[in-house]
Amino acid sequence: MSAAQKHWKAKDIAKDVAVLSPPDDLAPLPEPYASNGLEPDYKAKKPEWAERYCASLDGFVALDTLERPENEEAKKEFVERFLVGLEKLFSEVNANTVQPLMLTTDFCAKCNTCSDACHIYLSSNGDELLRPSYRTDVLRRMYKKYFTPSGRFLGGLVGADVDVTWESIARLGELAYRCNLCRRCAQVCPLGLDNGLVAKEIRKLFSQELGVAPTPVHDKGTMLQLKVGSTTGLTKPAFLDNLEFIEEDIYERTGRKIKFPIDKKGADVLVMHNAGEFIAWPDNPAAFAILLDEAGVDWTLSSDMMGYDSVNYGIWYDDVQARKVALGQFKVAKELGVRRIVVGECGHAHKAIAIAADRMTTAEDRVPVESFIPVMADLVRKGRLKFDPSKNNFPVTFHDPCNIVRQMGIVMPEREILKACAPQFREMTPHGVHNFCCGGGSGIALMNSYNFSDYRNKVTARKKFSQIINAFGEDFTNPDVVKYVCAPCSNCKGTIRDILKFYSATSTYNVQYGGLVELMVNGLASMEKPYLEFLQD
Amino acid sequence: METALPLAIFVVIALIAFLLLSAKKFVDYSRWSKHSRFDLYPIPKEGAEKNKYGGSYYEENEWWEKGRYTSVATEVTDLAPEMFFIRKLFLHQRALWYASFLFHFGIYFLFGWSIMLLVGGLWYPHPEWVSVIIGIVGYIGFILATVGCVGLLIRRIFSASARINMTPVEYFNLFFILAVLVTGIVSWLGFADPITIAHEILTMSLVNVPVIVVVHLIMLGILLIYIPMSRMAHYAGKYFAFHKVMWDNDPNTAGSKVEQDVIEMNSRKPKDHWSAPHIQA
């Protein structure tokens, strides 16, 4: 169906159709992808997915823990539990978020200014189901119907017209995972309302009341982290083994004998990495070690169960889990007696520990938190890290992670670094606080159940891929020119890795990706050989 | 002489109700102002330089050692175009801005006109120039608000994307406002002097009121009572959304006001609790 025909009303969320709105009319990609035939189609959907889960929103399944009830009784019970949770969302038990939630549900003027700010809505070619305010509208109408006098007495006249059924609730839950929580929509709202936050609140209701959340963010996310120390499943012994391997690798590649400082009491800096880096991108923690060693920083890693993985998936869907993780991380830093926590290349970990956890407890139980970016910029400014920019003499573009930039205001230090070490740096359009999300934000980068990775690659990350193509201009199609997409965030990096592979952009056009510190190490004047693998012979 | 004392009393009550209900709205929302952080940049109080590109104190190495700099001046200069000219709508959705701006700017004029009527009604009789100024402000307000209101209605009726998510009450609201504006225009252009009516209301000496003016004043009174209870009270919401949510980026440092709020937040004992198994465990 053409997106122009997808004028969904809020009450259509309960419509009795097999699939409400499949993403089958996407915005065209720029050349060469508009004509090169390299964009893969969606994988075939299997009927059993829809039989077992809610695939009736758009044919995709994010909530792989929400199984269809076996009978009407179970459906009814689910609806009742949802309504209990819905009431709690607007009550004192949710005091930490009630104000922005109520403002958004109470005052949205439905001007739809948010729509054109949303990369997912734009990628869908304007499917109204993906309008940022759509899910807010559904939630508002459900609440109104059951919990306000006007809704009870006037019904549809005041918009209390959405049927609350298992199907409509499940679709709403799915819809909350068709948002990256990037909050670009809130940035343009004339009333300052935040539909991204509402998506997170819907996720919260599902998790905290119904016990429903995607496996990668909950069971294999926060639950696993609180049990073994990392969402990757990395245990302390494995973590320590990994560090040894990375030390050997650093030596082999650079000739530098660097020992990771571990559990160093009273160190100036506790560096916290996304543990995924140790497994998927060991070059990244290695680059940190090289830079901090070269600059002579007094730093340490922690091997405590809550100290070696900076992630906190709780901020995407569950405040209780977020709190458990953040307080555990602060405790580790306090016990080590470090002066500050420096967060490595993980956007949501930045926001989790610096912003979301800032008001969880008093200064007595915390240590100051900062991003690695101003730390590195300061080392560059003071000449403790010196570059030979000719080593990075290839086109570089920069992806601004939403959590670090739009939601923390760290914009210029990374550009200062790039200008010092990457002579062919060029911005994406738009960039800085007005950037588009990579498409993997808020857990979507991790969610690969059934066909969900297709949704990410083709829909949520579509705008970012377009931006990457446009940023490199004529260089994009020239495979002889190596091009580097710099993304200082694990989830963004994972998403970009996936889209480059999905669209064969690396194999066809030589588009590479990586973090900021790898690029910095590659540009260090003191490095004898290239550090970036794709530059090595 | 036919007295219209009940009408005068009703208008005064409606005015007071508008103020009290609006104040209640502010109080209700301020009850929830101690909450988590939801920073969204640019944040103007970070100062003019950082506000240009959306920077924050987190750009400073060891930011907590540097002292907190905030700029009220930048906040005010950034907010003024938003308050008076709806800048975000102008920048991001120009097509809607024309009608919305005319409507809201007209309302501001009418709000100013109402205050002038209060002054003019109390300072009575007053020099001619006072009446002239009040008249000009009223004309501008009615024209802008009416044109804007019609524009908004046209969009809500004819734009498919606007139409699909509007509820009947949202059409009613605009028609209601339009009816008040139109009856106001007819009343004050053809049937009565608004300053005289204001004087008579304030002195409780309202007499011989033409039917159209009665209709207008009753509708206006109902509208004043209705606005703070409806979505139209977004004048209250906008303050909180900007100042207490998006722009509230004050860090929780030792001895700060934020720290006191955190202590209070952590001492809350909500009657209810979430029920998922992992929370109960």
Short mmCIF file of C-alpha atoms in Angstrom, two decimals, chain A residues 22-421:
data_model
loop_
_atom_site.label_atom_id
_atom_site.label_comp_id
_atom_site.label_asym_id
_atom_site.label_seq_id
_atom_site.Cartn_x
_atom_site.Cartn_y
_atom_site.Cartn_z
CA PRO A 22 3.62 -3.19 6.37
CA PRO A 23 6.58 -0.95 5.48
CA ASP A 24 6.25 -1.56 1.76
CA ASP A 25 6.63 1.94 0.36
CA LEU A 26 9.94 3.24 1.65
CA ALA A 27 11.60 6.54 0.84
CA PRO A 28 14.08 6.14 -2.01
CA LEU A 29 17.77 5.98 -1.17
CA PRO A 30 20.14 8.39 -2.91
CA GLU A 31 22.21 7.29 -5.90
CA PRO A 32 23.89 4.92 -6.44
CA TYR A 33 21.39 2.93 -4.34
CA ALA A 34 18.36 4.31 -6.13
CA SER A 35 19.43 2.33 -9.17
CA ASN A 36 22.21 -0.16 -8.33
CA GLY A 37 19.92 -2.94 -7.13
CA LEU A 38 22.02 -3.57 -4.04
CA GLU A 39 19.22 -3.05 -1.57
CA PRO A 40 18.05 -6.49 -0.41
CA ASP A 41 14.38 -7.23 0.05
CA TYR A 42 12.85 -8.27 3.36
CA LYS A 43 13.29 -11.89 4.33
CA ALA A 44 10.15 -13.94 3.87
CA LYS A 45 7.87 -13.87 6.88
CA LYS A 46 6.78 -17.13 8.43
CA PRO A 47 3.11 -17.62 9.34
CA GLU A 48 4.02 -19.21 12.67
CA TRP A 49 5.53 -15.92 13.88
CA ALA A 50 2.12 -14.27 13.62
CA GLU A 51 0.47 -17.27 15.25
CA ARG A 52 2.73 -17.05 18.26
CA TYR A 53 3.43 -13.31 18.62
CA CYS A 54 1.98 -9.99 17.64
CA ALA A 55 3.13 -9.52 14.05
CA SER A 56 -0.02 -7.67 13.12
CA LEU A 57 1.37 -4.14 13.40
CA ASP A 58 3.68 -4.23 10.41
CA GLY A 59 4.70 -7.87 10.06
CA PHE A 60 7.73 -7.58 12.36
CA VAL A 61 8.26 -8.87 15.88
CA ALA A 62 10.21 -6.89 18.48
CA LEU A 63 8.47 -8.17 21.58
CA ASP A 64 9.60 -11.76 21.40
CA THR A 65 8.37 -12.41 24.93
CA LEU A 66 4.78 -11.42 24.31
CA GLU A 67 3.03 -14.60 23.27
CA ARG A 68 -0.56 -14.72 22.18
CA PRO A 69 -2.82 -15.89 25.02
CA GLU A 70 -4.35 -19.30 24.58
CA ASN A 71 -7.90 -18.33 25.43
CA GLU A 72 -10.25 -15.43 25.93
CA GLU A 73 -9.86 -15.62 29.69
CA ALA A 74 -6.12 -15.06 29.43
CA LYS A 75 -6.66 -12.19 26.98
CA LYS A 76 -9.08 -10.54 29.37
CA GLU A 77 -6.64 -10.89 32.24
CA PHE A 78 -3.89 -9.32 30.13
CA VAL A 79 -6.10 -6.34 29.29
CA GLU A 80 -6.92 -5.85 32.96
CA ARG A 81 -3.26 -5.96 33.95
CA PHE A 82 -2.44 -3.47 31.21
CA LEU A 83 -5.07 -1.06 32.48
CA VAL A 84 -3.69 -1.35 36.01
CA GLY A 85 -0.25 -0.48 34.65
CA LEU A 86 -1.65 2.36 32.56
CA GLU A 87 -3.12 3.96 35.65
CA LYS A 88 0.20 3.57 37.48
CA LEU A 89 2.03 5.30 34.67
CA PHE A 90 0.19 8.51 35.54
CA SER A 91 0.49 8.15 39.29
CA GLU A 92 2.92 8.73 42.14
CA VAL A 93 4.67 5.40 41.61
CA ASN A 94 5.99 6.94 38.37
CA ALA A 95 6.80 10.32 39.93
CA ASN A 96 10.20 10.54 38.26
CA THR A 97 8.56 10.84 34.85
CA VAL A 98 4.95 11.84 35.39
CA GLN A 99 5.44 15.52 34.57
CA PRO A 100 6.85 15.19 31.05
CA LEU A 101 4.50 12.29 30.34
CA MET A 102 1.40 14.22 31.38
CA LEU A 103 2.52 17.33 29.54
CA THR A 104 2.81 15.35 26.33
CA THR A 105 -0.46 13.51 26.67
CA ASP A 106 -2.37 16.58 27.91
CA PHE A 107 -1.19 19.29 25.55
CA CYS A 108 -0.19 17.90 22.17
CA ALA A 109 -1.81 20.24 19.66
CA LYS A 110 -1.45 17.62 16.92
CA CYS A 111 0.41 20.02 14.68
CA ASN A 112 2.51 17.07 13.42
CA THR A 113 5.69 19.14 13.42
CA CYS A 114 7.36 16.14 15.05
CA SER A 115 6.66 13.92 12.05
CA ASP A 116 9.17 15.47 9.69
CA ALA A 117 11.83 15.37 12.40
CA CYS A 118 11.52 11.58 12.75
CA HIS A 119 13.89 9.51 10.64
CA ILE A 120 11.60 6.49 10.86
CA TYR A 121 8.54 8.39 9.70
CA LEU A 122 10.55 9.92 6.87
CA SER A 123 12.02 6.56 5.87
CA SER A 124 8.55 5.04 5.77
CA ASN A 125 7.60 7.74 3.28
CA GLY A 126 5.13 9.19 5.72
CA ASP A 127 3.28 6.20 7.15
CA GLU A 128 1.02 7.85 9.73
CA LEU A 129 1.38 4.84 12.00
CA LEU A 130 4.99 5.90 12.54
CA ARG A 131 4.19 9.52 13.26
CA PRO A 132 5.85 10.19 16.65
CA SER A 133 2.60 11.45 18.11
CA TYR A 134 0.58 8.43 16.93
CA ARG A 135 1.50 6.17 19.82
CA THR A 136 0.97 9.05 22.23
CA ASP A 137 -2.45 9.56 20.74
CA VAL A 138 -3.32 5.90 21.22
CA LEU A 139 -2.06 5.89 24.81
CA ARG A 140 -3.91 9.11 25.58
CA ARG A 141 -7.16 7.80 24.20
CA MET A 142 -6.86 4.51 26.06
CA TYR A 143 -6.19 6.37 29.31
CA LYS A 144 -9.01 8.79 28.69
CA LYS A 145 -11.48 6.03 28.02
CA TYR A 146 -10.93 4.34 31.38
CA PHE A 147 -9.57 6.95 33.76
CA THR A 148 -11.10 10.36 33.01
CA PRO A 149 -14.71 11.51 33.56
CA SER A 150 -14.81 13.18 30.14
CA GLY A 151 -13.68 9.99 28.46
CA ARG A 152 -16.15 7.85 30.36
CA PHE A 153 -19.13 10.11 29.68
CA LEU A 154 -18.34 11.63 26.30
CA GLY A 155 -16.39 8.77 24.73
CA GLY A 156 -15.50 9.37 21.10
CA LEU A 157 -16.40 13.07 21.29
CA VAL A 158 -13.28 13.69 23.36
CA GLY A 159 -11.24 11.01 21.64
CA ALA A 160 -11.80 8.15 24.07
CA ASP A 161 -12.46 5.82 21.17
CA VAL A 162 -9.64 3.26 21.07
CA ASP A 163 -10.69 -0.28 21.86
CA VAL A 164 -8.41 -1.75 24.50
CA THR A 165 -7.95 -5.34 23.40
CA TRP A 166 -5.05 -7.78 23.46
CA GLU A 167 -4.33 -6.94 19.84
CA SER A 168 -4.37 -3.16 20.28
CA ILE A 169 -2.23 -3.36 23.41
CA ALA A 170 0.27 -5.68 21.77
CA ARG A 171 0.44 -3.43 18.70
CA LEU A 172 1.04 -0.45 20.95
CA GLY A 173 3.85 -2.37 22.63
CA GLU A 174 5.37 -3.19 19.26
CA LEU A 175 4.98 0.42 18.18
CA ALA A 176 7.01 1.55 21.20
CA TYR A 177 9.88 -0.38 19.60
CA ARG A 178 9.49 1.43 16.29
CA CYS A 179 11.10 4.45 17.93
CA ASN A 180 14.78 4.94 18.69
CA LEU A 181 14.08 7.30 21.61
CA CYS A 182 16.40 9.76 19.86
CA ARG A 183 14.08 12.63 20.87
CA ARG A 184 14.67 14.58 17.70
CA CYS A 185 10.88 14.99 17.60
CA ALA A 186 10.91 16.72 20.98
CA GLN A 187 13.56 19.13 19.78
CA VAL A 188 11.23 20.63 17.18
CA CYS A 189 7.95 20.51 19.13
CA PRO A 190 6.59 24.05 19.50
CA LEU A 191 5.21 23.04 22.89
CA GLY A 192 8.35 21.20 24.01
CA LEU A 193 6.54 17.87 24.24
CA ASP A 194 8.34 14.59 24.07
CA ASN A 195 6.84 11.72 22.11
CA GLY A 196 10.10 9.80 22.41
CA LEU A 197 9.67 9.78 26.14
CA VAL A 198 6.14 8.47 25.73
CA ALA A 199 7.49 5.53 23.70
CA LYS A 200 9.84 4.78 26.56
CA GLU A 201 6.97 5.02 29.06
CA ILE A 202 4.97 2.50 27.06
CA ARG A 203 7.98 0.18 27.13
CA LYS A 204 8.17 0.79 30.88
CA LEU A 205 4.54 -0.15 31.40
CA PHE A 206 5.10 -3.36 29.48
CA SER A 207 8.24 -4.25 31.41
CA GLN A 208 7.53 -3.04 34.92
CA GLU A 209 3.89 -4.10 35.05
CA LEU A 210 3.44 -6.86 32.49
CA GLY A 211 6.95 -8.31 32.58
CA VAL A 212 7.23 -8.01 28.81
CA ALA A 213 10.39 -6.73 27.13
CA PRO A 214 12.50 -7.89 24.20
CA THR A 215 14.89 -10.68 25.18
CA PRO A 216 18.05 -8.81 24.09
CA VAL A 217 17.32 -5.86 26.35
CA HIS A 218 15.87 -7.66 29.37
CA ASP A 219 16.65 -11.39 29.80
CA LYS A 220 19.91 -11.15 27.90
CA GLY A 221 20.31 -7.50 28.81
CA THR A 222 19.88 -6.04 32.27
CA MET A 223 19.05 -9.38 33.91
CA LEU A 224 22.20 -10.97 32.54
CA GLN A 225 24.29 -7.94 33.47
CA LEU A 226 23.03 -8.02 37.04
CA LYS A 227 23.70 -11.75 37.19
CA VAL A 228 27.11 -12.18 35.56
CA GLY A 229 28.37 -8.63 35.04
CA SER A 230 27.75 -7.99 31.37
CA THR A 231 24.97 -8.09 28.81
CA THR A 232 27.43 -9.88 26.57
CA GLY A 233 27.64 -12.72 29.10
CA LEU A 234 31.31 -11.82 29.62
CA THR A 235 32.32 -13.06 33.06
CA LYS A 236 35.18 -11.68 35.11
CA PRO A 237 37.62 -14.50 34.17
CA ALA A 238 36.72 -14.16 30.50
CA PHE A 239 37.10 -10.39 30.74
CA LEU A 240 40.59 -10.75 32.22
CA ASP A 241 41.54 -13.31 29.53
CA ASN A 242 40.29 -10.92 26.92
CA LEU A 243 42.46 -8.12 28.23
CA GLU A 244 45.52 -10.36 28.03
CA PHE A 245 44.68 -11.16 24.43
CA ILE A 246 44.26 -7.46 23.63
CA GLU A 247 47.59 -6.62 25.30
CA GLU A 248 49.29 -9.22 23.08
CA ASP A 249 47.54 -7.84 20.05
CA ILE A 250 48.66 -4.29 20.85
CA TYR A 251 52.23 -5.51 21.14
CA GLU A 252 52.08 -7.41 17.86
CA ARG A 253 50.55 -4.50 15.97
CA THR A 254 52.35 -1.55 17.51
CA GLY A 255 55.37 -2.93 19.35
CA ARG A 256 54.06 -1.25 22.52
CA LYS A 257 54.01 -3.22 25.75
CA ILE A 258 50.94 -1.90 27.46
CA LYS A 259 49.41 -3.53 30.52
CA PHE A 260 45.77 -2.72 31.25
CA PRO A 261 45.64 -1.30 34.77
CA ILE A 262 43.01 -3.28 36.64
CA ASP A 263 41.33 -2.40 39.95
CA LYS A 264 43.92 0.23 40.70
CA LYS A 265 42.80 1.81 43.97
CA GLY A 266 42.74 5.59 44.03
CA ALA A 267 43.37 5.99 40.30
CA ASP A 268 42.42 9.33 38.80
CA VAL A 269 40.20 7.79 36.16
CA LEU A 270 38.01 4.70 36.02
CA VAL A 271 37.40 4.01 32.35
CA MET A 272 34.16 2.17 31.70
CA HIS A 273 33.69 0.54 28.31
CA ASN A 274 30.72 -1.09 26.70
CA ALA A 275 31.80 -4.71 27.17
CA GLY A 276 30.73 -5.42 23.62
CA GLU A 277 33.90 -3.60 22.58
CA PHE A 278 36.10 -6.22 24.27
CA ILE A 279 34.41 -8.90 22.18
CA ALA A 280 33.33 -7.34 18.88
CA TRP A 281 35.77 -4.45 18.53
CA PRO A 282 38.84 -5.10 20.75
CA ASP A 283 40.70 -2.45 18.72
CA ASN A 284 38.63 0.11 20.58
CA PRO A 285 39.65 -0.59 24.21
CA ALA A 286 43.15 -1.19 22.84
CA ALA A 287 43.12 2.27 21.27
CA PHE A 288 41.99 3.76 24.57
CA ALA A 289 44.91 2.02 26.31
CA ILE A 290 47.38 3.33 23.71
CA LEU A 291 46.11 6.90 23.99
CA LEU A 292 45.92 6.98 27.78
CA ASP A 293 49.33 5.35 28.03
CA GLU A 294 50.86 7.82 25.59
CA ALA A 295 49.31 10.78 27.42
CA GLY A 296 50.38 9.47 30.81
CA VAL A 297 46.92 9.38 32.37
CA ASP A 298 46.52 7.67 35.74
CA TRP A 299 43.68 5.30 34.91
CA THR A 300 42.22 1.91 35.64
CA LEU A 301 39.61 -0.58 34.54
CA SER A 302 37.48 -2.42 37.06
CA SER A 303 37.08 -6.17 37.12
CA ASP A 304 34.19 -5.97 39.58
CA MET A 305 31.00 -7.58 38.31
CA MET A 306 29.36 -4.17 37.91
CA GLY A 307 32.51 -2.40 36.81
CA TYR A 308 33.57 -3.72 33.44
CA ASP A 309 30.42 -3.14 31.40
CA SER A 310 29.25 0.46 31.15
CA VAL A 311 25.96 -0.38 29.48
CA ASN A 312 22.63 0.22 31.14
CA TYR A 313 19.82 -1.02 28.95
CA GLY A 314 17.39 -0.13 31.72
CA ILE A 315 17.18 3.46 30.47
CA TRP A 316 15.42 2.20 27.35
CA TYR A 317 12.59 0.34 29.01
CA ASP A 318 12.70 -0.13 32.77
CA ASP A 319 13.54 2.45 35.46
CA VAL A 320 13.94 -0.17 38.17
CA GLN A 321 16.53 -2.09 36.20
CA ALA A 322 18.27 1.16 35.23
CA ARG A 323 18.56 2.12 38.87
CA LYS A 324 19.97 -1.25 39.93
CA VAL A 325 22.64 -1.10 37.25
CA ALA A 326 23.61 2.55 37.76
CA LEU A 327 23.85 2.30 41.53
CA GLY A 328 25.98 -0.84 41.15
CA GLN A 329 28.33 1.02 38.83
CA PHE A 330 28.66 3.99 41.20
CA LYS A 331 29.37 1.60 44.08
CA VAL A 332 32.28 0.08 42.18
CA ALA A 333 33.80 3.51 41.52
CA LYS A 334 33.35 4.55 45.14
CA GLU A 335 34.99 1.37 46.41
CA LEU A 336 37.92 1.80 44.05
CA GLY A 337 38.34 5.36 45.31
CA VAL A 338 38.75 6.82 41.83
CA ARG A 339 38.34 10.55 41.32
CA ARG A 340 36.13 10.29 38.25
CA ILE A 341 34.39 7.88 35.91
CA VAL A 342 35.20 8.38 32.25
CA VAL A 343 32.74 6.70 29.90
CA GLY A 344 34.15 5.16 26.73
CA GLU A 345 32.57 4.93 23.31
CA CYS A 346 29.01 4.06 24.26
CA GLY A 347 26.32 6.67 23.80
CA HIS A 348 23.59 5.27 25.98
CA ALA A 349 26.11 4.51 28.75
CA HIS A 350 26.99 8.21 28.71
CA LYS A 351 23.39 9.21 29.14
CA ALA A 352 22.63 6.47 31.64
CA ILE A 353 25.33 7.25 34.16
CA ALA A 354 25.70 11.00 33.57
CA ILE A 355 22.10 12.09 33.01
CA ALA A 356 19.59 9.39 33.92
CA ALA A 357 21.45 8.35 37.08
CA ASP A 358 22.41 11.88 38.09
CA ARG A 359 19.36 12.24 40.30
CA MET A 360 19.18 8.69 41.59
CA THR A 361 21.30 9.31 44.64
CA THR A 362 23.31 11.99 46.41
CA ALA A 363 26.90 13.01 45.73
CA GLU A 364 27.97 10.94 48.72
CA ASP A 365 27.25 7.74 46.81
CA ARG A 366 28.58 8.82 43.45
CA VAL A 367 31.74 10.01 41.79
CA PRO A 368 31.81 12.66 39.06
CA VAL A 369 31.14 11.32 35.57
CA GLU A 370 32.42 12.62 32.28
CA SER A 371 32.65 11.61 28.69
CA PHE A 372 35.91 10.41 27.15
CA ILE A 373 35.48 13.06 24.45
CA PRO A 374 36.39 16.21 26.44
CA VAL A 375 39.11 14.20 28.19
CA MET A 376 40.70 13.29 24.86
CA ALA A 377 40.17 16.80 23.45
CA ASP A 378 41.97 18.21 26.47
CA LEU A 379 44.91 15.83 25.93
CA VAL A 380 45.08 16.93 22.29
CA ARG A 381 44.83 20.61 23.24
CA LYS A 382 47.65 20.25 25.77
CA GLY A 383 49.86 18.46 23.26
CA ARG A 384 49.91 15.21 25.20
CA LEU A 385 48.57 13.50 22.09
CA LYS A 386 50.24 14.59 18.87
CA PHE A 387 48.99 13.72 15.41
CA ASP A 388 50.40 13.41 11.95
CA PRO A 389 47.18 14.15 10.02
CA SER A 390 48.62 12.78 6.77
CA LYS A 391 48.14 9.31 8.24
CA ASN A 392 44.38 9.86 8.15
CA ASN A 393 44.31 11.45 4.74
CA PHE A 394 41.07 9.88 3.52
CA PRO A 395 37.44 11.04 3.65
CA VAL A 396 36.01 10.80 7.16
CA THR A 397 32.48 11.61 8.23
CA PHE A 398 31.17 11.67 11.75
CA HIS A 399 27.99 10.24 13.17
CA ASP A 400 26.80 12.16 16.24
CA PRO A 401 25.43 9.67 18.77
CA CYS A 402 22.10 11.12 19.98
CA ASN A 403 22.78 10.32 23.62
CA ILE A 404 26.12 12.11 23.66
CA VAL A 405 25.17 15.06 21.48
CA ARG A 406 21.47 15.91 21.52
CA GLN A 407 20.94 14.60 25.04
CA MET A 408 24.21 15.66 26.68
CA GLY A 409 25.37 18.65 24.66
CA ILE A 410 28.87 17.38 23.79
CA VAL A 411 29.32 18.71 20.29
CA MET A 412 32.54 20.61 19.71
CA PRO A 413 35.34 18.62 21.45
CA GLU A 414 34.93 15.70 19.04
CA ARG A 415 35.14 18.10 16.12
CA GLU A 416 38.24 19.65 17.61
CA ILE A 417 39.82 16.19 17.67
CA LEU A 418 38.70 15.37 14.13
CA LYS A 419 40.03 18.64 12.78
CA ALA A 420 43.37 17.84 14.40
CA CYS A 421 43.70 14.32 13.06
#
